[in-house]
PDB file of C-alpha atoms in Angstrom:
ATOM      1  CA  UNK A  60      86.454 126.054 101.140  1.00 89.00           C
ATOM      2  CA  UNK A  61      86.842 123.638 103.229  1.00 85.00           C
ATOM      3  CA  UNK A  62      83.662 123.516 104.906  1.00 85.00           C
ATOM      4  CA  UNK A  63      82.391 123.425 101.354  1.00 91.00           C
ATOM      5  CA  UNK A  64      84.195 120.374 100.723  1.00 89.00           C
ATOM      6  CA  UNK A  65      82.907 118.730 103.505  1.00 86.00           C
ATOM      7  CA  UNK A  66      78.649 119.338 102.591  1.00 90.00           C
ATOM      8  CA  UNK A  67      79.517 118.077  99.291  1.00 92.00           C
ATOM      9  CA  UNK A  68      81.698 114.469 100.507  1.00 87.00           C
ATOM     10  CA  UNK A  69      78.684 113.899 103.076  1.00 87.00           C
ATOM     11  CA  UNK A  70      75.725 114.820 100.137  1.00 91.00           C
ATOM     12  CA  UNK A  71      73.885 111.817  99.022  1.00 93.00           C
ATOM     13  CA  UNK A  72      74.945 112.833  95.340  1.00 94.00           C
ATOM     14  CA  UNK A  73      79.049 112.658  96.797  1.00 91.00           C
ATOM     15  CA  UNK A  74      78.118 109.552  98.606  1.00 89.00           C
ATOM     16  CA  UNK A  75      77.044 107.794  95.925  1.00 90.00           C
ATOM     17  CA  UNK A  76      79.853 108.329  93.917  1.00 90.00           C
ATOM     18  CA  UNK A  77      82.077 107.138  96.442  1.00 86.00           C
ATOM     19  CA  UNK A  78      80.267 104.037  95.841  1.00 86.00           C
ATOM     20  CA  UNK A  79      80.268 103.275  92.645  1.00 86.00           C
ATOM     21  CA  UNK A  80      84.067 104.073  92.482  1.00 85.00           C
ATOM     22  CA  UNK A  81      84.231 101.357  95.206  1.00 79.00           C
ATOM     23  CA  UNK A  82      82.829  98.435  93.403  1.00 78.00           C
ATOM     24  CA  UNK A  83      84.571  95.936  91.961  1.00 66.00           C
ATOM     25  CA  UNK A  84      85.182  96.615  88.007  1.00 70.00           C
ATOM     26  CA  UNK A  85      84.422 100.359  88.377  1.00 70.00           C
ATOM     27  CA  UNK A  86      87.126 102.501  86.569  1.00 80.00           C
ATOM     28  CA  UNK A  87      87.514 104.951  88.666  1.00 79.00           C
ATOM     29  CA  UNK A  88      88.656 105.403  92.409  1.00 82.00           C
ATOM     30  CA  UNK A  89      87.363 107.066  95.870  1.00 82.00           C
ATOM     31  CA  UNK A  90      90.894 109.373  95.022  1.00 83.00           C
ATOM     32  CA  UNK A  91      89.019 110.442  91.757  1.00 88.00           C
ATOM     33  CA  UNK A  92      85.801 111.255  93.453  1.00 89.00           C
ATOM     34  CA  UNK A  93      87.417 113.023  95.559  1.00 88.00           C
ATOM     35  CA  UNK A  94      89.523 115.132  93.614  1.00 92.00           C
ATOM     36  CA  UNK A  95      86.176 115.742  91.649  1.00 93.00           C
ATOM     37  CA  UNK A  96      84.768 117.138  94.563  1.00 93.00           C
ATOM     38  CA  UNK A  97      88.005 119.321  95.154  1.00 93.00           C
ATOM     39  CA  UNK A  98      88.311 120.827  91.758  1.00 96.00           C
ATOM     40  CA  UNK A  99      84.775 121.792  91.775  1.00 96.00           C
ATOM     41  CA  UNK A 100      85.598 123.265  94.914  1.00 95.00           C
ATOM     42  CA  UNK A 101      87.834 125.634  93.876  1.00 95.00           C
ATOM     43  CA  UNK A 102      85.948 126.518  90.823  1.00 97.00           C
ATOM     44  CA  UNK A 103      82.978 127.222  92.929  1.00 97.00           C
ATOM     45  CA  UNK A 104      85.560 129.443  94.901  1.00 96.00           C
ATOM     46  CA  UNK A 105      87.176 131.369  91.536  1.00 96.00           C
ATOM     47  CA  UNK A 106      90.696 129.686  92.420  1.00 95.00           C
ATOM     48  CA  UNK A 107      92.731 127.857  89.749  1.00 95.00           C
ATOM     49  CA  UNK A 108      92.522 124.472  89.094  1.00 93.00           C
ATOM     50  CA  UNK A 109      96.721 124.489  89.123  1.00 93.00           C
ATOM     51  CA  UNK A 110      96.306 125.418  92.999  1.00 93.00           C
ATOM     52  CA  UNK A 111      94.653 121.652  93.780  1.00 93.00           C
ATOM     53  CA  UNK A 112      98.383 120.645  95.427  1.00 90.00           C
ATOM     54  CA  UNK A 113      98.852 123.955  97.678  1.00 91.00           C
ATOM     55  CA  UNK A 114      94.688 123.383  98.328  1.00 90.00           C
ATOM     56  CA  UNK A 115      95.523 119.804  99.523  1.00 86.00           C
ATOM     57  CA  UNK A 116      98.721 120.532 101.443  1.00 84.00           C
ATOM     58  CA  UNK A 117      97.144 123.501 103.369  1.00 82.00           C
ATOM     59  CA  UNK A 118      94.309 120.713 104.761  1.00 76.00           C
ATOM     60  CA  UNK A 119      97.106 118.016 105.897  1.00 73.00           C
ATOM     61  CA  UNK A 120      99.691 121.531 107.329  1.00 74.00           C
ATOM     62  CA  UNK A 121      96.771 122.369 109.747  1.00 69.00           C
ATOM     63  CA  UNK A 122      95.884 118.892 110.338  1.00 63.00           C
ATOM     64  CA  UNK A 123      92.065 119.215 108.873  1.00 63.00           C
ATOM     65  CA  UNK A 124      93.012 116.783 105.940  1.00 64.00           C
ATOM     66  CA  UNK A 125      89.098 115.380 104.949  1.00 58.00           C
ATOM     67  CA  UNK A 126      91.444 112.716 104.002  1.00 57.00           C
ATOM     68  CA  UNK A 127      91.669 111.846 107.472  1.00 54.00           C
ATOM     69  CA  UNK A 128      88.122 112.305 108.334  1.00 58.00           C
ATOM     70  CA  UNK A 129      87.039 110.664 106.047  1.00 59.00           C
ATOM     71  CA  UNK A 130      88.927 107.892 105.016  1.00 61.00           C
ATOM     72  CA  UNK A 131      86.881 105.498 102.740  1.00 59.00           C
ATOM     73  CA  UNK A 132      89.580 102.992 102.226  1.00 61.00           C
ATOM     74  CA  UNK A 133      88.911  99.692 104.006  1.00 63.00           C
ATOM     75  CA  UNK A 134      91.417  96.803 104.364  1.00 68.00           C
ATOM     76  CA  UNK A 135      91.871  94.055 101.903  1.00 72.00           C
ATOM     77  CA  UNK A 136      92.232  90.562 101.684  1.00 78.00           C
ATOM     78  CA  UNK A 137      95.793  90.238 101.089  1.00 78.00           C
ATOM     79  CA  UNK A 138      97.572  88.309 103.923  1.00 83.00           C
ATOM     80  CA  UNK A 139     101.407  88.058 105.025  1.00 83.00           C
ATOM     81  CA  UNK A 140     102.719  84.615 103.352  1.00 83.00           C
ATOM     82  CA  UNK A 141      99.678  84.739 100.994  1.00 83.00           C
ATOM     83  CA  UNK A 142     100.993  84.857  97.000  1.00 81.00           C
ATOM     84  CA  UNK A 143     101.106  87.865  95.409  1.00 78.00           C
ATOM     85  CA  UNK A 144      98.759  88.753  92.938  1.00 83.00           C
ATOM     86  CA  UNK A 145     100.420  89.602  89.544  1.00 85.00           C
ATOM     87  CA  UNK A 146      99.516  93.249  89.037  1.00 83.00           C
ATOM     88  CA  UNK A 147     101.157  95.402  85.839  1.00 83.00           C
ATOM     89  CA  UNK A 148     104.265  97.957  87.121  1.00 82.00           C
ATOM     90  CA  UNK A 149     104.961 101.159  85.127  1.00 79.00           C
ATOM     91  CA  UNK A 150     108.573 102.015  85.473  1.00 77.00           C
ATOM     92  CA  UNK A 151     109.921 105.364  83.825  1.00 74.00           C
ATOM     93  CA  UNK A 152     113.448 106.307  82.895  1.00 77.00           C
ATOM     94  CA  UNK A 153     115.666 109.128  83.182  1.00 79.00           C
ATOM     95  CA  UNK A 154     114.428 110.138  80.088  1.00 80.00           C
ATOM     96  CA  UNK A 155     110.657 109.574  81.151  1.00 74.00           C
ATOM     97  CA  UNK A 156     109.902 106.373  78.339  1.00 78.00           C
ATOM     98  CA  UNK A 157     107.810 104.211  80.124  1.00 80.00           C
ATOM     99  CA  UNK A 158     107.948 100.699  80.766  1.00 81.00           C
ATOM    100  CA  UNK A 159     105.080  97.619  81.314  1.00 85.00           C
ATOM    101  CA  UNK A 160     105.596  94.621  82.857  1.00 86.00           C
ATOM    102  CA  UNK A 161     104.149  92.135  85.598  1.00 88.00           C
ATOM    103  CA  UNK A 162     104.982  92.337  88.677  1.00 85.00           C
ATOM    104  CA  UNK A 163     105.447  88.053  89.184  1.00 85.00           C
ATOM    105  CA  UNK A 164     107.768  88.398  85.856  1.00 86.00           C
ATOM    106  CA  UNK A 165     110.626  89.931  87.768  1.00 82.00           C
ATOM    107  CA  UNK A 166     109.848  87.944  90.926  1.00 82.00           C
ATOM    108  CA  UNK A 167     112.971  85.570  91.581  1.00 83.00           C
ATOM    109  CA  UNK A 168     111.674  82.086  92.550  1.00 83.00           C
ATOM    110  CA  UNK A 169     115.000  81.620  94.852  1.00 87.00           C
ATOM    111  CA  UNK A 170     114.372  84.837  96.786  1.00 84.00           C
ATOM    112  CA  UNK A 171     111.590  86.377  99.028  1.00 81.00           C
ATOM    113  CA  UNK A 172     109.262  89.229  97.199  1.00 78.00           C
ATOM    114  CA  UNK A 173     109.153  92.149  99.227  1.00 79.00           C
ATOM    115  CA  UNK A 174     106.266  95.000  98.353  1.00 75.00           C
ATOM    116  CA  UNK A 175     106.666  98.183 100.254  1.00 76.00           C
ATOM    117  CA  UNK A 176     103.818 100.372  98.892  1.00 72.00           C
ATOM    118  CA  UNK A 177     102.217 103.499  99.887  1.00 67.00           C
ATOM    119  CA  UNK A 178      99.819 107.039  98.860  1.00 62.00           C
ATOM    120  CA  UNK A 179     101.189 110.000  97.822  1.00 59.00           C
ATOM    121  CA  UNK A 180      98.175 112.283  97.436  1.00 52.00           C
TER     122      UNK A 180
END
């Protein structure tokens, strides 16, 4: 399945995909693509879309992760001491309501702002 995978991220089809999700104003993501290309994957293979987590997991446990291989994030333009950019933050509750707001709203103009950020995927 994996090898599978791997023909369809490199295929010019895949590739271009990747691309468009890349530019500026697209709506969608490289993550998207590439869960696109997984699902089909495992359709292609007669294996339940539900099993996309274990699929993923077993790639990063045996340290063959395509996420790895090939990683099409790139860095960004954001500096250290450069101002934040005000970005919308979904909070949920205990008793999962949701909640909008921006992210320089609850930025304290007496105190440092501190982002600690990562990927779970």
């Amino acid at each position: 399945m994996l090898k599978r995978e791997n023909e369809l991220r490199l295929g010019q089809e895949v590739q271009k995909r990747f691309e468009e999700a890349e530019r500026s104003g697209s709506k969608t993501d490289w993550i998207d693509v590439a869960t696109q290309v997984q699902l089909e994957v495992l359709r292609e293979f007669n294996v339940a879309e539900s099993s996309l987590q274990a699929y993923r997991c077993a790639a990063n446990k045996h340290g063959i992760s395509l996420y790895v291989k090939y990683n099409r994030a790139r860095e960004g333009s954001l500096k250290v001491g450069a101002p934040a950019p005000d970005v919308s933050l979904i909070s949920l509750t205990d008793d999962g309501t949701t909640h909008l707001q921006s992210l320089l709203d609850i930025q304290q103009a007496d105190r440092p702002l501190v982002i600690v950020a990562g990927s779970l995927s």
